Amino acid sequence: MGYLTQNEIGSNQSMLNRIAQAVAQETQSVEADRYAYEHRRIWSASPSWDSAWESALVTHPEPEYDPGADEGVITDGMIL
């Protein structure tokens, strides 16, 4: 758990999309996609996100599994 996992979270397209959507909904910003991308190093380092991500990967070893698209891994509440 750590920097490599946080990098994977910040580079995951599903997470970028979810973060951008949260920003758009909460702020009505038309720059939501840019905000999500430019701040990916910060939000991907949120407490417990890396452990939740790694736990999901252990539980779902199939290669096509996307923890960023699984709302049970990093919930909308965690994003907010």
PDB file of N, CA, C and O in Angstrom:
ATOM      1  N   MET A   1       0.843  -1.166   0.000  1.00  0.00           N
ATOM      2  CA  MET A   1       0.000   0.000   0.000  1.00  0.00           C
ATOM      3  C   MET A   1       0.888   1.227   0.000  1.00  0.00           C
ATOM      4  O   MET A   1       1.826   1.297   0.751  1.00  0.00           O
ATOM      5  N   GLY A   2       0.560   2.126  -0.875  1.00  0.00           N
ATOM      6  CA  GLY A   2       1.357   3.322  -0.874  1.00  0.00           C
ATOM      7  C   GLY A   2       1.349   4.047  -2.198  1.00  0.00           C
ATOM      8  O   GLY A   2       0.327   4.100  -2.891  1.00  0.00           O
ATOM      9  N   TYR A   3       2.498   4.581  -2.539  1.00  0.00           N
ATOM     10  CA  TYR A   3       2.597   5.481  -3.674  1.00  0.00           C
ATOM     11  C   TYR A   3       2.226   4.840  -5.002  1.00  0.00           C
ATOM     12  O   TYR A   3       1.569   5.472  -5.831  1.00  0.00           O
ATOM     13  N   LEU A   4       2.623   3.604  -5.216  1.00  0.00           N
ATOM     14  CA  LEU A   4       2.298   2.945  -6.480  1.00  0.00           C
ATOM     15  C   LEU A   4       0.788   2.780  -6.621  1.00  0.00           C
ATOM     16  O   LEU A   4       0.216   3.060  -7.678  1.00  0.00           O
ATOM     17  N   THR A   5       0.147   2.366  -5.549  1.00  0.00           N
ATOM     18  CA  THR A   5      -1.304   2.210  -5.583  1.00  0.00           C
ATOM     19  C   THR A   5      -1.987   3.561  -5.755  1.00  0.00           C
ATOM     20  O   THR A   5      -2.943   3.693  -6.532  1.00  0.00           O
ATOM     21  N   GLN A   6      -1.510   4.576  -5.064  1.00  0.00           N
ATOM     22  CA  GLN A   6      -2.086   5.910  -5.218  1.00  0.00           C
ATOM     23  C   GLN A   6      -1.931   6.398  -6.649  1.00  0.00           C
ATOM     24  O   GLN A   6      -2.841   7.026  -7.198  1.00  0.00           O
ATOM     25  N   ASN A   7      -0.809   6.081  -7.284  1.00  0.00           N
ATOM     26  CA  ASN A   7      -0.614   6.438  -8.679  1.00  0.00           C
ATOM     27  C   ASN A   7      -1.624   5.730  -9.573  1.00  0.00           C
ATOM     28  O   ASN A   7      -2.174   6.326 -10.499  1.00  0.00           O
ATOM     29  N   GLU A   8      -1.872   4.445  -9.293  1.00  0.00           N
ATOM     30  CA  GLU A   8      -2.863   3.692 -10.066  1.00  0.00           C
ATOM     31  C   GLU A   8      -4.253   4.308  -9.918  1.00  0.00           C
ATOM     32  O   GLU A   8      -5.001   4.410 -10.897  1.00  0.00           O
ATOM     33  N   ILE A   9      -4.602   4.719  -8.719  1.00  0.00           N
ATOM     34  CA  ILE A   9      -5.903   5.348  -8.483  1.00  0.00           C
ATOM     35  C   ILE A   9      -6.001   6.653  -9.274  1.00  0.00           C
ATOM     36  O   ILE A   9      -6.991   6.901  -9.957  1.00  0.00           O
ATOM     37  N   GLY A  10      -4.972   7.480  -9.182  1.00  0.00           N
ATOM     38  CA  GLY A  10      -4.984   8.777  -9.864  1.00  0.00           C
ATOM     39  C   GLY A  10      -4.934   8.672 -11.372  1.00  0.00           C
ATOM     40  O   GLY A  10      -5.314   9.613 -12.069  1.00  0.00           O
ATOM     41  N   SER A  11      -4.482   7.547 -11.891  1.00  0.00           N
ATOM     42  CA  SER A  11      -4.404   7.351 -13.339  1.00  0.00           C
ATOM     43  C   SER A  11      -5.597   6.570 -13.889  1.00  0.00           C
ATOM     44  O   SER A  11      -5.714   6.399 -15.102  1.00  0.00           O
ATOM     45  N   ASN A  12      -6.463   6.106 -13.030  1.00  0.00           N
ATOM     46  CA  ASN A  12      -7.599   5.284 -13.446  1.00  0.00           C
ATOM     47  C   ASN A  12      -8.677   6.162 -14.083  1.00  0.00           C
ATOM     48  O   ASN A  12      -9.161   7.114 -13.455  1.00  0.00           O
ATOM     49  N   GLN A  13      -9.072   5.843 -15.299  1.00  0.00           N
ATOM     50  CA  GLN A  13     -10.035   6.667 -16.027  1.00  0.00           C
ATOM     51  C   GLN A  13     -11.392   6.729 -15.336  1.00  0.00           C
ATOM     52  O   GLN A  13     -12.028   7.781 -15.302  1.00  0.00           O
ATOM     53  N   SER A  14     -11.825   5.633 -14.756  1.00  0.00           N
ATOM     54  CA  SER A  14     -13.104   5.650 -14.046  1.00  0.00           C
ATOM     55  C   SER A  14     -13.059   6.599 -12.853  1.00  0.00           C
ATOM     56  O   SER A  14     -14.019   7.337 -12.604  1.00  0.00           O
ATOM     57  N   MET A  15     -11.949   6.599 -12.129  1.00  0.00           N
ATOM     58  CA  MET A  15     -11.828   7.511 -10.990  1.00  0.00           C
ATOM     59  C   MET A  15     -11.749   8.963 -11.456  1.00  0.00           C
ATOM     60  O   MET A  15     -12.375   9.841 -10.846  1.00  0.00           O
ATOM     61  N   LEU A  16     -11.002   9.214 -12.514  1.00  0.00           N
ATOM     62  CA  LEU A  16     -10.955  10.581 -13.050  1.00  0.00           C
ATOM     63  C   LEU A  16     -12.354  11.054 -13.418  1.00  0.00           C
ATOM     64  O   LEU A  16     -12.728  12.196 -13.125  1.00  0.00           O
ATOM     65  N   ASN A  17     -13.131  10.186 -14.050  1.00  0.00           N
ATOM     66  CA  ASN A  17     -14.493  10.549 -14.440  1.00  0.00           C
ATOM     67  C   ASN A  17     -15.387  10.780 -13.221  1.00  0.00           C
ATOM     68  O   ASN A  17     -16.185  11.728 -13.205  1.00  0.00           O
ATOM     69  N   ARG A  18     -15.269   9.934 -12.222  1.00  0.00           N
ATOM     70  CA  ARG A  18     -16.096  10.086 -11.023  1.00  0.00           C
ATOM     71  C   ARG A  18     -15.747  11.355 -10.260  1.00  0.00           C
ATOM     72  O   ARG A  18     -16.636  12.072  -9.790  1.00  0.00           O
ATOM     73  N   ILE A  19     -14.463  11.640 -10.144  1.00  0.00           N
ATOM     74  CA  ILE A  19     -14.034  12.864  -9.455  1.00  0.00           C
ATOM     75  C   ILE A  19     -14.526  14.093 -10.227  1.00  0.00           C
ATOM     76  O   ILE A  19     -15.065  15.035  -9.644  1.00  0.00           O
ATOM     77  N   ALA A  20     -14.347  14.076 -11.530  1.00  0.00           N
ATOM     78  CA  ALA A  20     -14.797  15.207 -12.355  1.00  0.00           C
ATOM     79  C   ALA A  20     -16.304  15.413 -12.215  1.00  0.00           C
ATOM     80  O   ALA A  20     -16.777  16.551 -12.124  1.00  0.00           O
ATOM     81  N   GLN A  21     -17.055  14.324 -12.190  1.00  0.00           N
ATOM     82  CA  GLN A  21     -18.504  14.455 -12.048  1.00  0.00           C
ATOM     83  C   GLN A  21     -18.880  15.025 -10.692  1.00  0.00           C
ATOM     84  O   GLN A  21     -19.793  15.845 -10.585  1.00  0.00           O
ATOM     85  N   ALA A  22     -18.171  14.611  -9.654  1.00  0.00           N
ATOM     86  CA  ALA A  22     -18.425  15.161  -8.322  1.00  0.00           C
ATOM     87  C   ALA A  22     -18.127  16.659  -8.295  1.00  0.00           C
ATOM     88  O   ALA A  22     -18.902  17.439  -7.742  1.00  0.00           O
ATOM     89  N   VAL A  23     -17.026  17.052  -8.900  1.00  0.00           N
ATOM     90  CA  VAL A  23     -16.665  18.473  -8.959  1.00  0.00           C
ATOM     91  C   VAL A  23     -17.733  19.249  -9.723  1.00  0.00           C
ATOM     92  O   VAL A  23     -18.175  20.317  -9.288  1.00  0.00           O
ATOM     93  N   ALA A  24     -18.165  18.699 -10.849  1.00  0.00           N
ATOM     94  CA  ALA A  24     -19.188  19.381 -11.652  1.00  0.00           C
ATOM     95  C   ALA A  24     -20.486  19.534 -10.869  1.00  0.00           C
ATOM     96  O   ALA A  24     -21.108  20.598 -10.882  1.00  0.00           O
ATOM     97  N   GLN A  25     -20.894  18.485 -10.179  1.00  0.00           N
ATOM     98  CA  GLN A  25     -22.145  18.544  -9.430  1.00  0.00           C
ATOM     99  C   GLN A  25     -22.061  19.512  -8.253  1.00  0.00           C
ATOM    100  O   GLN A  25     -22.987  20.273  -8.003  1.00  0.00           O
ATOM    101  N   GLU A  26     -20.934  19.475  -7.550  1.00  0.00           N
ATOM    102  CA  GLU A  26     -20.807  20.283  -6.341  1.00  0.00           C
ATOM    103  C   GLU A  26     -20.501  21.752  -6.620  1.00  0.00           C
ATOM    104  O   GLU A  26     -20.867  22.608  -5.825  1.00  0.00           O
ATOM    105  N   THR A  27     -19.828  22.040  -7.730  1.00  0.00           N
ATOM    106  CA  THR A  27     -19.392  23.411  -7.977  1.00  0.00           C
ATOM    107  C   THR A  27     -19.991  24.041  -9.226  1.00  0.00           C
ATOM    108  O   THR A  27     -19.818  25.234  -9.445  1.00  0.00           O
ATOM    109  N   GLN A  28     -20.629  23.221 -10.069  1.00  0.00           N
ATOM    110  CA  GLN A  28     -21.157  23.678 -11.351  1.00  0.00           C
ATOM    111  C   GLN A  28     -20.040  24.215 -12.253  1.00  0.00           C
ATOM    112  O   GLN A  28     -20.256  25.057 -13.103  1.00  0.00           O
ATOM    113  N   SER A  29     -18.838  23.724 -12.045  1.00  0.00           N
ATOM    114  CA  SER A  29     -17.677  24.172 -12.816  1.00  0.00           C
ATOM    115  C   SER A  29     -17.615  23.482 -14.170  1.00  0.00           C
ATOM    116  O   SER A  29     -17.781  22.273 -14.272  1.00  0.00           O
ATOM    117  N   VAL A  30     -17.343  24.267 -15.202  1.00  0.00           N
ATOM    118  CA  VAL A  30     -17.140  23.693 -16.536  1.00  0.00           C
ATOM    119  C   VAL A  30     -15.713  23.176 -16.674  1.00  0.00           C
ATOM    120  O   VAL A  30     -15.377  22.548 -17.669  1.00  0.00           O
ATOM    121  N   GLU A  31     -14.886  23.414 -15.673  1.00  0.00           N
ATOM    122  CA  GLU A  31     -13.497  22.965 -15.668  1.00  0.00           C
ATOM    123  C   GLU A  31     -13.312  21.709 -14.822  1.00  0.00           C
ATOM    124  O   GLU A  31     -12.203  21.420 -14.365  1.00  0.00           O
ATOM    125  N   ALA A  32     -14.368  20.957 -14.627  1.00  0.00           N
ATOM    126  CA  ALA A  32     -14.323  19.798 -13.730  1.00  0.00           C
ATOM    127  C   ALA A  32     -13.320  18.749 -14.183  1.00  0.00           C
ATOM    128  O   ALA A  32     -12.591  18.185 -13.358  1.00  0.00           O
ATOM    129  N   ASP A  33     -13.253  18.479 -15.477  1.00  0.00           N
ATOM    130  CA  ASP A  33     -12.300  17.477 -15.964  1.00  0.00           C
ATOM    131  C   ASP A  33     -10.863  17.922 -15.725  1.00  0.00           C
ATOM    132  O   ASP A  33     -10.027  17.123 -15.299  1.00  0.00           O
ATOM    133  N   ARG A  34     -10.602  19.172 -15.985  1.00  0.00           N
ATOM    134  CA  ARG A  34      -9.253  19.680 -15.767  1.00  0.00           C
ATOM    135  C   ARG A  34      -8.896  19.651 -14.284  1.00  0.00           C
ATOM    136  O   ARG A  34      -7.793  19.269 -13.907  1.00  0.00           O
ATOM    137  N   TYR A  35      -9.835  20.049 -13.439  1.00  0.00           N
ATOM    138  CA  TYR A  35      -9.596  20.015 -12.002  1.00  0.00           C
ATOM    139  C   TYR A  35      -9.259  18.592 -11.545  1.00  0.00           C
ATOM    140  O   TYR A  35      -8.303  18.383 -10.806  1.00  0.00           O
ATOM    141  N   ALA A  36     -10.068  17.628 -11.978  1.00  0.00           N
ATOM    142  CA  ALA A  36      -9.841  16.242 -11.568  1.00  0.00           C
ATOM    143  C   ALA A  36      -8.453  15.778 -11.979  1.00  0.00           C
ATOM    144  O   ALA A  36      -7.744  15.143 -11.193  1.00  0.00           O
ATOM    145  N   TYR A  37      -8.059  16.091 -13.198  1.00  0.00           N
ATOM    146  CA  TYR A  37      -6.748  15.665 -13.686  1.00  0.00           C
ATOM    147  C   TYR A  37      -5.613  16.387 -12.960  1.00  0.00           C
ATOM    148  O   TYR A  37      -4.658  15.750 -12.513  1.00  0.00           O
ATOM    149  N   GLU A  38      -5.717  17.690 -12.837  1.00  0.00           N
ATOM    150  CA  GLU A  38      -4.628  18.466 -12.232  1.00  0.00           C
ATOM    151  C   GLU A  38      -4.452  18.180 -10.742  1.00  0.00           C
ATOM    152  O   GLU A  38      -3.367  18.384 -10.207  1.00  0.00           O
ATOM    153  N   HIS A  39      -5.489  17.715 -10.089  1.00  0.00           N
ATOM    154  CA  HIS A  39      -5.417  17.446  -8.652  1.00  0.00           C
ATOM    155  C   HIS A  39      -5.404  15.949  -8.329  1.00  0.00           C
ATOM    156  O   HIS A  39      -5.585  15.560  -7.180  1.00  0.00           O
ATOM    157  N   ARG A  40      -5.166  15.113  -9.331  1.00  0.00           N
ATOM    158  CA  ARG A  40      -5.228  13.662  -9.143  1.00  0.00           C
ATOM    159  C   ARG A  40      -4.238  13.160  -8.100  1.00  0.00           C
ATOM    160  O   ARG A  40      -4.514  12.193  -7.397  1.00  0.00           O
ATOM    161  N   ARG A  41      -3.099  13.793  -7.966  1.00  0.00           N
ATOM    162  CA  ARG A  41      -2.107  13.352  -6.979  1.00  0.00           C
ATOM    163  C   ARG A  41      -2.607  13.610  -5.562  1.00  0.00           C
ATOM    164  O   ARG A  41      -2.257  12.881  -4.629  1.00  0.00           O
ATOM    165  N   ILE A  42      -3.420  14.624  -5.395  1.00  0.00           N
ATOM    166  CA  ILE A  42      -3.946  14.963  -4.068  1.00  0.00           C
ATOM    167  C   ILE A  42      -5.090  14.030  -3.689  1.00  0.00           C
ATOM    168  O   ILE A  42      -5.066  13.400  -2.631  1.00  0.00           O
ATOM    169  N   TRP A  43      -6.128  13.936  -4.555  1.00  0.00           N
ATOM    170  CA  TRP A  43      -7.278  13.108  -4.171  1.00  0.00           C
ATOM    171  C   TRP A  43      -6.951  11.621  -4.141  1.00  0.00           C
ATOM    172  O   TRP A  43      -7.535  10.882  -3.358  1.00  0.00           O
ATOM    173  N   SER A  44      -6.006  11.175  -4.965  1.00  0.00           N
ATOM    174  CA  SER A  44      -5.664   9.747  -4.945  1.00  0.00           C
ATOM    175  C   SER A  44      -4.898   9.349  -3.683  1.00  0.00           C
ATOM    176  O   SER A  44      -4.787   8.168  -3.369  1.00  0.00           O
ATOM    177  N   ALA A  45      -4.398  10.333  -2.949  1.00  0.00           N
ATOM    178  CA  ALA A  45      -3.689  10.074  -1.697  1.00  0.00           C
ATOM    179  C   ALA A  45      -4.602  10.196  -0.475  1.00  0.00           C
ATOM    180  O   ALA A  45      -4.121  10.207   0.653  1.00  0.00           O
ATOM    181  N   SER A  46      -5.912  10.249  -0.713  1.00  0.00           N
ATOM    182  CA  SER A  46      -6.856  10.350   0.404  1.00  0.00           C
ATOM    183  C   SER A  46      -6.697   9.158   1.344  1.00  0.00           C
ATOM    184  O   SER A  46      -6.452   8.033   0.891  1.00  0.00           O
ATOM    185  N   PRO A  47      -6.858   9.392   2.638  1.00  0.00           N
ATOM    186  CA  PRO A  47      -6.680   8.320   3.622  1.00  0.00           C
ATOM    187  C   PRO A  47      -7.565   7.108   3.329  1.00  0.00           C
ATOM    188  O   PRO A  47      -8.746   7.257   3.016  1.00  0.00           O
ATOM    189  N   SER A  48      -6.976   5.966   3.386  1.00  0.00           N
ATOM    190  CA  SER A  48      -7.595   4.640   3.248  1.00  0.00           C
ATOM    191  C   SER A  48      -7.978   4.262   1.818  1.00  0.00           C
ATOM    192  O   SER A  48      -8.417   3.139   1.583  1.00  0.00           O
ATOM    193  N   TRP A  49      -7.820   5.154   0.852  1.00  0.00           N
ATOM    194  CA  TRP A  49      -8.167   4.802  -0.525  1.00  0.00           C
ATOM    195  C   TRP A  49      -7.250   3.702  -1.048  1.00  0.00           C
ATOM    196  O   TRP A  49      -7.703   2.794  -1.728  1.00  0.00           O
ATOM    197  N   ASP A  50      -5.961   3.785  -0.754  1.00  0.00           N
ATOM    198  CA  ASP A  50      -5.042   2.767  -1.278  1.00  0.00           C
ATOM    199  C   ASP A  50      -5.323   1.392  -0.692  1.00  0.00           C
ATOM    200  O   ASP A  50      -5.310   0.392  -1.404  1.00  0.00           O
ATOM    201  N   SER A  51      -5.659   1.323   0.586  1.00  0.00           N
ATOM    202  CA  SER A  51      -5.958   0.023   1.181  1.00  0.00           C
ATOM    203  C   SER A  51      -7.270  -0.544   0.646  1.00  0.00           C
ATOM    204  O   SER A  51      -7.381  -1.759   0.410  1.00  0.00           O
ATOM    205  N   ALA A  52      -8.269   0.300   0.428  1.00  0.00           N
ATOM    206  CA  ALA A  52      -9.536  -0.159  -0.156  1.00  0.00           C
ATOM    207  C   ALA A  52      -9.311  -0.676  -1.574  1.00  0.00           C
ATOM    208  O   ALA A  52      -9.863  -1.708  -1.976  1.00  0.00           O
ATOM    209  N   TRP A  53      -8.484   0.016  -2.333  1.00  0.00           N
ATOM    210  CA  TRP A  53      -8.174  -0.356  -3.717  1.00  0.00           C
ATOM    211  C   TRP A  53      -7.481  -1.719  -3.762  1.00  0.00           C
ATOM    212  O   TRP A  53      -7.876  -2.603  -4.519  1.00  0.00           O
ATOM    213  N   GLU A  54      -6.447  -1.867  -2.945  1.00  0.00           N
ATOM    214  CA  GLU A  54      -5.698  -3.124  -2.932  1.00  0.00           C
ATOM    215  C   GLU A  54      -6.547  -4.281  -2.442  1.00  0.00           C
ATOM    216  O   GLU A  54      -6.444  -5.396  -2.955  1.00  0.00           O
ATOM    217  N   SER A  55      -7.402  -4.055  -1.471  1.00  0.00           N
ATOM    218  CA  SER A  55      -8.299  -5.093  -0.988  1.00  0.00           C
ATOM    219  C   SER A  55      -9.249  -5.546  -2.098  1.00  0.00           C
ATOM    220  O   SER A  55      -9.507  -6.742  -2.256  1.00  0.00           O
ATOM    221  N   ALA A  56      -9.746  -4.600  -2.873  1.00  0.00           N
ATOM    222  CA  ALA A  56     -10.645  -4.936  -3.981  1.00  0.00           C
ATOM    223  C   ALA A  56      -9.923  -5.766  -5.034  1.00  0.00           C
ATOM    224  O   ALA A  56     -10.496  -6.704  -5.595  1.00  0.00           O
ATOM    225  N   LEU A  57      -8.674  -5.447  -5.301  1.00  0.00           N
ATOM    226  CA  LEU A  57      -7.909  -6.208  -6.290  1.00  0.00           C
ATOM    227  C   LEU A  57      -7.652  -7.634  -5.834  1.00  0.00           C
ATOM    228  O   LEU A  57      -7.636  -8.565  -6.648  1.00  0.00           O
ATOM    229  N   VAL A  58      -7.469  -7.825  -4.532  1.00  0.00           N
ATOM    230  CA  VAL A  58      -7.280  -9.172  -3.999  1.00  0.00           C
ATOM    231  C   VAL A  58      -8.589  -9.965  -4.125  1.00  0.00           C
ATOM    232  O   VAL A  58      -8.587 -11.137  -4.482  1.00  0.00           O
ATOM    233  N   THR A  59      -9.691  -9.309  -3.848  1.00  0.00           N
ATOM    234  CA  THR A  59     -11.000  -9.949  -3.908  1.00  0.00           C
ATOM    235  C   THR A  59     -11.434 -10.256  -5.342  1.00  0.00           C
ATOM    236  O   THR A  59     -12.161 -11.210  -5.580  1.00  0.00           O
ATOM    237  N   HIS A  60     -10.997  -9.428  -6.281  1.00  0.00           N
ATOM    238  CA  HIS A  60     -11.379  -9.572  -7.697  1.00  0.00           C
ATOM    239  C   HIS A  60     -10.112  -9.697  -8.554  1.00  0.00           C
ATOM    240  O   HIS A  60      -9.683  -8.727  -9.174  1.00  0.00           O
ATOM    241  N   PRO A  61      -9.521 -10.870  -8.613  1.00  0.00           N
ATOM    242  CA  PRO A  61      -8.254 -11.030  -9.352  1.00  0.00           C
ATOM    243  C   PRO A  61      -8.408 -11.039 -10.876  1.00  0.00           C
ATOM    244  O   PRO A  61      -7.408 -11.021 -11.579  1.00  0.00           O
ATOM    245  N   GLU A  62      -9.639 -11.036 -11.388  1.00  0.00           N
ATOM    246  CA  GLU A  62      -9.819 -11.070 -12.831  1.00  0.00           C
ATOM    247  C   GLU A  62      -9.235  -9.813 -13.478  1.00  0.00           C
ATOM    248  O   GLU A  62      -9.402  -8.710 -12.981  1.00  0.00           O
ATOM    249  N   PRO A  63      -8.508  -9.972 -14.596  1.00  0.00           N
ATOM    250  CA  PRO A  63      -7.789  -8.849 -15.207  1.00  0.00           C
ATOM    251  C   PRO A  63      -8.680  -7.708 -15.693  1.00  0.00           C
ATOM    252  O   PRO A  63      -8.236  -6.564 -15.747  1.00  0.00           O
ATOM    253  N   GLU A  64      -9.920  -7.977 -16.019  1.00  0.00           N
ATOM    254  CA  GLU A  64     -10.792  -6.924 -16.539  1.00  0.00           C
ATOM    255  C   GLU A  64     -11.486  -6.116 -15.436  1.00  0.00           C
ATOM    256  O   GLU A  64     -12.165  -5.132 -15.714  1.00  0.00           O
ATOM    257  N   TYR A  65     -11.290  -6.501 -14.184  1.00  0.00           N
ATOM    258  CA  TYR A  65     -11.921  -5.796 -13.065  1.00  0.00           C
ATOM    259  C   TYR A  65     -11.363  -4.382 -12.935  1.00  0.00           C
ATOM    260  O   TYR A  65     -10.153  -4.163 -12.964  1.00  0.00           O
ATOM    261  N   ASP A  66     -12.256  -3.415 -12.771  1.00  0.00           N
ATOM    262  CA  ASP A  66     -11.874  -2.005 -12.626  1.00  0.00           C
ATOM    263  C   ASP A  66     -12.348  -1.502 -11.264  1.00  0.00           C
ATOM    264  O   ASP A  66     -13.524  -1.180 -11.102  1.00  0.00           O
ATOM    265  N   PRO A  67     -11.455  -1.420 -10.277  1.00  0.00           N
ATOM    266  CA  PRO A  67     -11.882  -0.946  -8.961  1.00  0.00           C
ATOM    267  C   PRO A  67     -12.383   0.493  -8.979  1.00  0.00           C
ATOM    268  O   PRO A  67     -13.186   0.883  -8.137  1.00  0.00           O
ATOM    269  N   GLY A  68     -11.944   1.273  -9.940  1.00  0.00           N
ATOM    270  CA  GLY A  68     -12.421   2.653 -10.032  1.00  0.00           C
ATOM    271  C   GLY A  68     -13.879   2.764 -10.438  1.00  0.00           C
ATOM    272  O   GLY A  68     -14.549   3.749 -10.140  1.00  0.00           O
ATOM    273  N   ALA A  69     -14.394   1.746 -11.112  1.00  0.00           N
ATOM    274  CA  ALA A  69     -15.793   1.730 -11.526  1.00  0.00           C
ATOM    275  C   ALA A  69     -16.679   1.024 -10.496  1.00  0.00           C
ATOM    276  O   ALA A  69     -17.899   1.019 -10.638  1.00  0.00           O
ATOM    277  N   ASP A  70     -16.069   0.451  -9.485  1.00  0.00           N
ATOM    278  CA  ASP A  70     -16.814  -0.253  -8.443  1.00  0.00           C
ATOM    279  C   ASP A  70     -17.087   0.722  -7.307  1.00  0.00           C
ATOM    280  O   ASP A  70     -16.189   1.061  -6.528  1.00  0.00           O
ATOM    281  N   GLU A  71     -18.316   1.176  -7.204  1.00  0.00           N
ATOM    282  CA  GLU A  71     -18.673   2.182  -6.198  1.00  0.00           C
ATOM    283  C   GLU A  71     -18.591   1.662  -4.773  1.00  0.00           C
ATOM    284  O   GLU A  71     -18.702   2.441  -3.823  1.00  0.00           O
ATOM    285  N   GLY A  72     -18.382   0.356  -4.614  1.00  0.00           N
ATOM    286  CA  GLY A  72     -18.201  -0.207  -3.286  1.00  0.00           C
ATOM    287  C   GLY A  72     -16.771  -0.113  -2.787  1.00  0.00           C
ATOM    288  O   GLY A  72     -16.505  -0.332  -1.614  1.00  0.00           O
ATOM    289  N   VAL A  73     -15.830   0.206  -3.657  1.00  0.00           N
ATOM    290  CA  VAL A  73     -14.414   0.305  -3.280  1.00  0.00           C
ATOM    291  C   VAL A  73     -14.142   1.704  -2.736  1.00  0.00           C
ATOM    292  O   VAL A  73     -13.782   1.880  -1.575  1.00  0.00           O
ATOM    293  N   ILE A  74     -14.261   2.681  -3.563  1.00  0.00           N
ATOM    294  CA  ILE A  74     -14.180   4.085  -3.156  1.00  0.00           C
ATOM    295  C   ILE A  74     -15.567   4.656  -3.419  1.00  0.00           C
ATOM    296  O   ILE A  74     -15.995   4.816  -4.561  1.00  0.00           O
ATOM    297  N   THR A  75     -16.280   4.889  -2.345  1.00  0.00           N
ATOM    298  CA  THR A  75     -17.680   5.285  -2.458  1.00  0.00           C
ATOM    299  C   THR A  75     -17.811   6.767  -2.820  1.00  0.00           C
ATOM    300  O   THR A  75     -16.858   7.542  -2.679  1.00  0.00           O
ATOM    301  N   ASP A  76     -19.007   7.130  -3.248  1.00  0.00           N
ATOM    302  CA  ASP A  76     -19.266   8.548  -3.527  1.00  0.00           C
ATOM    303  C   ASP A  76     -19.077   9.395  -2.282  1.00  0.00           C
ATOM    304  O   ASP A  76     -18.588  10.520  -2.342  1.00  0.00           O
ATOM    305  N   GLY A  77     -19.434   8.834  -1.136  1.00  0.00           N
ATOM    306  CA  GLY A  77     -19.231   9.545   0.113  1.00  0.00           C
ATOM    307  C   GLY A  77     -17.765   9.806   0.412  1.00  0.00           C
ATOM    308  O   GLY A  77     -17.406  10.871   0.922  1.00  0.00           O
ATOM    309  N   MET A  78     -16.920   8.844   0.079  1.00  0.00           N
ATOM    310  CA  MET A  78     -15.483   9.041   0.266  1.00  0.00           C
ATOM    311  C   MET A  78     -14.968  10.139  -0.675  1.00  0.00           C
ATOM    312  O   MET A  78     -14.100  10.925  -0.301  1.00  0.00           O
ATOM    313  N   ILE A  79     -15.510  10.175  -1.877  1.00  0.00           N
ATOM    314  CA  ILE A  79     -15.091  11.201  -2.840  1.00  0.00           C
ATOM    315  C   ILE A  79     -15.480  12.584  -2.344  1.00  0.00           C
ATOM    316  O   ILE A  79     -14.693  13.523  -2.399  1.00  0.00           O
ATOM    317  N   LEU A  80     -16.696  12.704  -1.828  1.00  0.00           N
ATOM    318  CA  LEU A  80     -17.132  14.005  -1.326  1.00  0.00           C
ATOM    319  C   LEU A  80     -16.356  14.402  -0.092  1.00  0.00           C
ATOM    320  O   LEU A  80     -16.073  15.542   0.125  1.00  0.00           O
TER     321      LEU A  80
END
